[in-house]
Amino acid sequence: MGSNKLKVLLIEDDAIEVMKLKRAIKKLEMQHHLIEAKNGEEALTILKDENVVPDIIFLDLNMPRINGIEFLKILKEDEVLRYLPTIILTTSSNRKDVLECYKHGVAGYILKPLKYEDYVQKIERTLNYWSQNELIKA
């Protein structure tokens, strides 16, 4: 079964978390293209460039300027970008956060596990799943 190479936008302000995702993708020998944004504002700037529109978004919740939920609200108001599958990748298991994210149309909510091996496994499953999906091109 073939899988598509994905353009993944990671919106994450923690450099260690960015490095961890890059390392996981490399370890899994996946050929996905990772685009990085340090916060919601930077991500919105990136998304204005039609040549860079990602296939999926990994979004952290706790960020400066525009937090994850605020970013999600802005994204879902856009006629084109609202269809981008957005997966929350966070340490917050707060039920209020989970409900708020699903209310605003997230495609998934993934808790970052403490063990690196568990993290790699979650990233592998998620990227494999989305690379098999029929995605709407923005």
PDB file of C-alpha atoms in Angstrom:
ATOM      1  CA  MET A   1       0.000   0.000   0.000  1.00  0.00           C
ATOM      2  CA  GLY A   2       1.596   3.267  -1.096  1.00  0.00           C
ATOM      3  CA  SER A   3       1.688   6.367   1.011  1.00  0.00           C
ATOM      4  CA  ASN A   4       2.015  10.002   0.086  1.00  0.00           C
ATOM      5  CA  LYS A   5       4.837  12.271   1.113  1.00  0.00           C
ATOM      6  CA  LEU A   6       3.241  14.893   3.341  1.00  0.00           C
ATOM      7  CA  LYS A   7       3.979  18.553   3.884  1.00  0.00           C
ATOM      8  CA  VAL A   8       3.687  18.902   7.662  1.00  0.00           C
ATOM      9  CA  LEU A   9       3.451  22.274   9.396  1.00  0.00           C
ATOM     10  CA  LEU A  10       4.658  22.042  12.993  1.00  0.00           C
ATOM     11  CA  ILE A  11       3.578  24.972  15.154  1.00  0.00           C
ATOM     12  CA  GLU A  12       5.701  24.682  18.286  1.00  0.00           C
ATOM     13  CA  ASP A  13       7.598  27.242  20.351  1.00  0.00           C
ATOM     14  CA  ASP A  14       9.818  24.754  22.215  1.00  0.00           C
ATOM     15  CA  ALA A  15      13.037  24.072  20.270  1.00  0.00           C
ATOM     16  CA  ILE A  16      13.502  20.725  22.039  1.00  0.00           C
ATOM     17  CA  GLU A  17      10.065  19.554  20.868  1.00  0.00           C
ATOM     18  CA  VAL A  18      10.868  20.624  17.293  1.00  0.00           C
ATOM     19  CA  MET A  19      14.128  18.686  17.455  1.00  0.00           C
ATOM     20  CA  LYS A  20      12.298  15.664  18.895  1.00  0.00           C
ATOM     21  CA  LEU A  21       9.824  15.561  15.993  1.00  0.00           C
ATOM     22  CA  LYS A  22      12.617  15.958  13.430  1.00  0.00           C
ATOM     23  CA  ARG A  23      14.546  13.140  15.078  1.00  0.00           C
ATOM     24  CA  ALA A  24      11.472  10.881  15.136  1.00  0.00           C
ATOM     25  CA  ILE A  25      10.779  11.438  11.419  1.00  0.00           C
ATOM     26  CA  LYS A  26      14.424  10.755  10.606  1.00  0.00           C
ATOM     27  CA  LYS A  27      14.513   7.625  12.792  1.00  0.00           C
ATOM     28  CA  LEU A  28      11.377   6.334  11.060  1.00  0.00           C
ATOM     29  CA  GLU A  29      13.014   7.062   7.680  1.00  0.00           C
ATOM     30  CA  MET A  30       9.965   9.008   6.567  1.00  0.00           C
ATOM     31  CA  GLN A  31      10.361  11.410   3.672  1.00  0.00           C
ATOM     32  CA  HIS A  32       7.790  13.962   4.841  1.00  0.00           C
ATOM     33  CA  HIS A  33       8.655  17.656   4.474  1.00  0.00           C
ATOM     34  CA  LEU A  34       8.558  19.532   7.787  1.00  0.00           C
ATOM     35  CA  ILE A  35       7.748  23.250   7.867  1.00  0.00           C
ATOM     36  CA  GLU A  36       8.335  24.984  11.208  1.00  0.00           C
ATOM     37  CA  ALA A  37       6.562  27.885  12.886  1.00  0.00           C
ATOM     38  CA  LYS A  38       7.474  29.087  16.369  1.00  0.00           C
ATOM     39  CA  ASN A  39       3.989  30.436  17.119  1.00  0.00           C
ATOM     40  CA  GLY A  40       0.527  31.000  15.678  1.00  0.00           C
ATOM     41  CA  GLU A  41       1.423  34.372  14.144  1.00  0.00           C
ATOM     42  CA  GLU A  42       4.357  32.903  12.243  1.00  0.00           C
ATOM     43  CA  ALA A  43       2.178  29.990  11.112  1.00  0.00           C
ATOM     44  CA  LEU A  44      -0.486  32.346   9.726  1.00  0.00           C
ATOM     45  CA  THR A  45       2.212  34.179   7.749  1.00  0.00           C
ATOM     46  CA  ILE A  46       3.459  30.866   6.340  1.00  0.00           C
ATOM     47  CA  LEU A  47      -0.079  29.798   5.423  1.00  0.00           C
ATOM     48  CA  LYS A  48      -0.592  32.953   3.321  1.00  0.00           C
ATOM     49  CA  ASP A  49       1.983  31.593   0.844  1.00  0.00           C
ATOM     50  CA  GLU A  50       0.037  29.316  -1.518  1.00  0.00           C
ATOM     51  CA  ASN A  51       3.228  27.412  -2.388  1.00  0.00           C
ATOM     52  CA  VAL A  52       3.749  26.332   1.212  1.00  0.00           C
ATOM     53  CA  VAL A  53       0.258  25.164   2.208  1.00  0.00           C
ATOM     54  CA  PRO A  54       0.758  21.951   4.211  1.00  0.00           C
ATOM     55  CA  ASP A  55      -1.185  18.701   4.030  1.00  0.00           C
ATOM     56  CA  ILE A  56      -1.521  18.508   7.827  1.00  0.00           C
ATOM     57  CA  ILE A  57      -0.722  20.671  10.834  1.00  0.00           C
ATOM     58  CA  PHE A  58       0.725  19.591  14.178  1.00  0.00           C
ATOM     59  CA  LEU A  59      -0.272  22.276  16.680  1.00  0.00           C
ATOM     60  CA  ASP A  60       0.926  22.849  20.224  1.00  0.00           C
ATOM     61  CA  LEU A  61      -1.554  24.535  22.568  1.00  0.00           C
ATOM     62  CA  ASN A  62       0.664  26.462  24.955  1.00  0.00           C
ATOM     63  CA  MET A  63       2.440  29.153  22.964  1.00  0.00           C
ATOM     64  CA  PRO A  64       3.060  32.886  23.256  1.00  0.00           C
ATOM     65  CA  ARG A  65       1.176  35.508  21.216  1.00  0.00           C
ATOM     66  CA  ILE A  66      -1.505  33.342  19.615  1.00  0.00           C
ATOM     67  CA  ASN A  67      -2.046  30.117  21.558  1.00  0.00           C
ATOM     68  CA  GLY A  68      -3.185  26.896  19.901  1.00  0.00           C
ATOM     69  CA  ILE A  69      -6.910  27.371  20.458  1.00  0.00           C
ATOM     70  CA  GLU A  70      -6.819  30.982  19.230  1.00  0.00           C
ATOM     71  CA  PHE A  71      -4.913  29.815  16.138  1.00  0.00           C
ATOM     72  CA  LEU A  72      -7.470  27.075  15.563  1.00  0.00           C
ATOM     73  CA  LYS A  73     -10.351  29.572  15.681  1.00  0.00           C
ATOM     74  CA  ILE A  74      -8.635  31.795  13.077  1.00  0.00           C
ATOM     75  CA  LEU A  75      -7.809  28.794  10.864  1.00  0.00           C
ATOM     76  CA  LYS A  76     -11.366  27.458  10.899  1.00  0.00           C
ATOM     77  CA  GLU A  77     -12.777  30.860   9.870  1.00  0.00           C
ATOM     78  CA  ASP A  78     -10.728  30.817   6.642  1.00  0.00           C
ATOM     79  CA  GLU A  79     -12.672  29.492   3.628  1.00  0.00           C
ATOM     80  CA  VAL A  80      -9.662  27.580   2.257  1.00  0.00           C
ATOM     81  CA  LEU A  81      -7.499  26.729   5.279  1.00  0.00           C
ATOM     82  CA  ARG A  82     -10.380  25.373   7.393  1.00  0.00           C
ATOM     83  CA  TYR A  83     -10.033  22.034   5.593  1.00  0.00           C
ATOM     84  CA  LEU A  84      -6.436  21.437   6.674  1.00  0.00           C
ATOM     85  CA  PRO A  85      -6.361  18.506   9.099  1.00  0.00           C
ATOM     86  CA  THR A  86      -5.033  19.910  12.368  1.00  0.00           C
ATOM     87  CA  ILE A  87      -3.704  17.556  15.010  1.00  0.00           C
ATOM     88  CA  ILE A  88      -3.043  18.862  18.491  1.00  0.00           C
ATOM     89  CA  LEU A  89       0.339  17.674  19.793  1.00  0.00           C
ATOM     90  CA  THR A  90       0.536  18.758  23.420  1.00  0.00           C
ATOM     91  CA  THR A  91       1.260  17.890  27.036  1.00  0.00           C
ATOM     92  CA  SER A  92      -2.146  19.196  28.168  1.00  0.00           C
ATOM     93  CA  SER A  93      -4.549  16.457  29.216  1.00  0.00           C
ATOM     94  CA  ASN A  94      -6.962  19.104  30.530  1.00  0.00           C
ATOM     95  CA  ARG A  95     -10.463  17.964  29.552  1.00  0.00           C
ATOM     96  CA  LYS A  96     -11.500  21.579  28.892  1.00  0.00           C
ATOM     97  CA  ASP A  97      -8.663  21.905  26.317  1.00  0.00           C
ATOM     98  CA  VAL A  98      -9.610  18.627  24.632  1.00  0.00           C
ATOM     99  CA  LEU A  99     -13.289  19.616  24.357  1.00  0.00           C
ATOM    100  CA  GLU A 100     -12.454  23.122  23.132  1.00  0.00           C
ATOM    101  CA  CYS A 101     -10.182  21.746  20.408  1.00  0.00           C
ATOM    102  CA  TYR A 102     -12.744  19.252  19.146  1.00  0.00           C
ATOM    103  CA  LYS A 103     -15.387  21.989  19.239  1.00  0.00           C
ATOM    104  CA  HIS A 104     -13.196  23.900  16.770  1.00  0.00           C
ATOM    105  CA  GLY A 105     -12.775  20.946  14.433  1.00  0.00           C
ATOM    106  CA  VAL A 106      -9.412  19.336  15.170  1.00  0.00           C
ATOM    107  CA  ALA A 107      -8.649  16.102  13.374  1.00  0.00           C
ATOM    108  CA  GLY A 108      -6.968  14.616  16.442  1.00  0.00           C
ATOM    109  CA  TYR A 109      -5.604  15.291  19.902  1.00  0.00           C
ATOM    110  CA  ILE A 110      -2.314  13.590  20.798  1.00  0.00           C
ATOM    111  CA  LEU A 111      -0.695  13.754  24.215  1.00  0.00           C
ATOM    112  CA  LYS A 112       3.100  13.857  24.093  1.00  0.00           C
ATOM    113  CA  PRO A 113       4.252  10.813  26.048  1.00  0.00           C
ATOM    114  CA  LEU A 114       7.233  11.020  28.388  1.00  0.00           C
ATOM    115  CA  LYS A 115       9.082   8.067  26.851  1.00  0.00           C
ATOM    116  CA  TYR A 116      10.759   8.862  23.519  1.00  0.00           C
ATOM    117  CA  GLU A 117       9.937   5.401  22.097  1.00  0.00           C
ATOM    118  CA  ASP A 118       6.222   5.986  22.791  1.00  0.00           C
ATOM    119  CA  TYR A 119       6.452   9.416  21.153  1.00  0.00           C
ATOM    120  CA  VAL A 120       8.064   7.943  18.014  1.00  0.00           C
ATOM    121  CA  GLN A 121       5.343   5.287  17.848  1.00  0.00           C
ATOM    122  CA  LYS A 122       2.553   7.901  18.070  1.00  0.00           C
ATOM    123  CA  ILE A 123       4.182  10.055  15.377  1.00  0.00           C
ATOM    124  CA  GLU A 124       4.635   7.024  13.109  1.00  0.00           C
ATOM    125  CA  ARG A 125       0.978   5.976  13.456  1.00  0.00           C
ATOM    126  CA  THR A 126      -0.271   9.516  12.907  1.00  0.00           C
ATOM    127  CA  LEU A 127       1.859  10.230   9.831  1.00  0.00           C
ATOM    128  CA  ASN A 128       1.103   6.815   8.336  1.00  0.00           C
ATOM    129  CA  TYR A 129      -2.615   7.406   8.828  1.00  0.00           C
ATOM    130  CA  TRP A 130      -2.610  10.846   7.210  1.00  0.00           C
ATOM    131  CA  SER A 131      -0.366   9.745   4.342  1.00  0.00           C
ATOM    132  CA  GLN A 132      -3.062   7.173   3.414  1.00  0.00           C
ATOM    133  CA  ASN A 133      -5.931   9.692   3.473  1.00  0.00           C
ATOM    134  CA  GLU A 134      -7.402  11.521   0.540  1.00  0.00           C
ATOM    135  CA  LEU A 135      -6.522  15.076   1.463  1.00  0.00           C
ATOM    136  CA  ILE A 136      -8.177  18.193   0.119  1.00  0.00           C
ATOM    137  CA  LYS A 137      -5.560  20.445  -1.430  1.00  0.00           C
ATOM    138  CA  ALA A 138      -6.085  24.026  -0.273  1.00  0.00           C
TER     139      ALA A 138
END
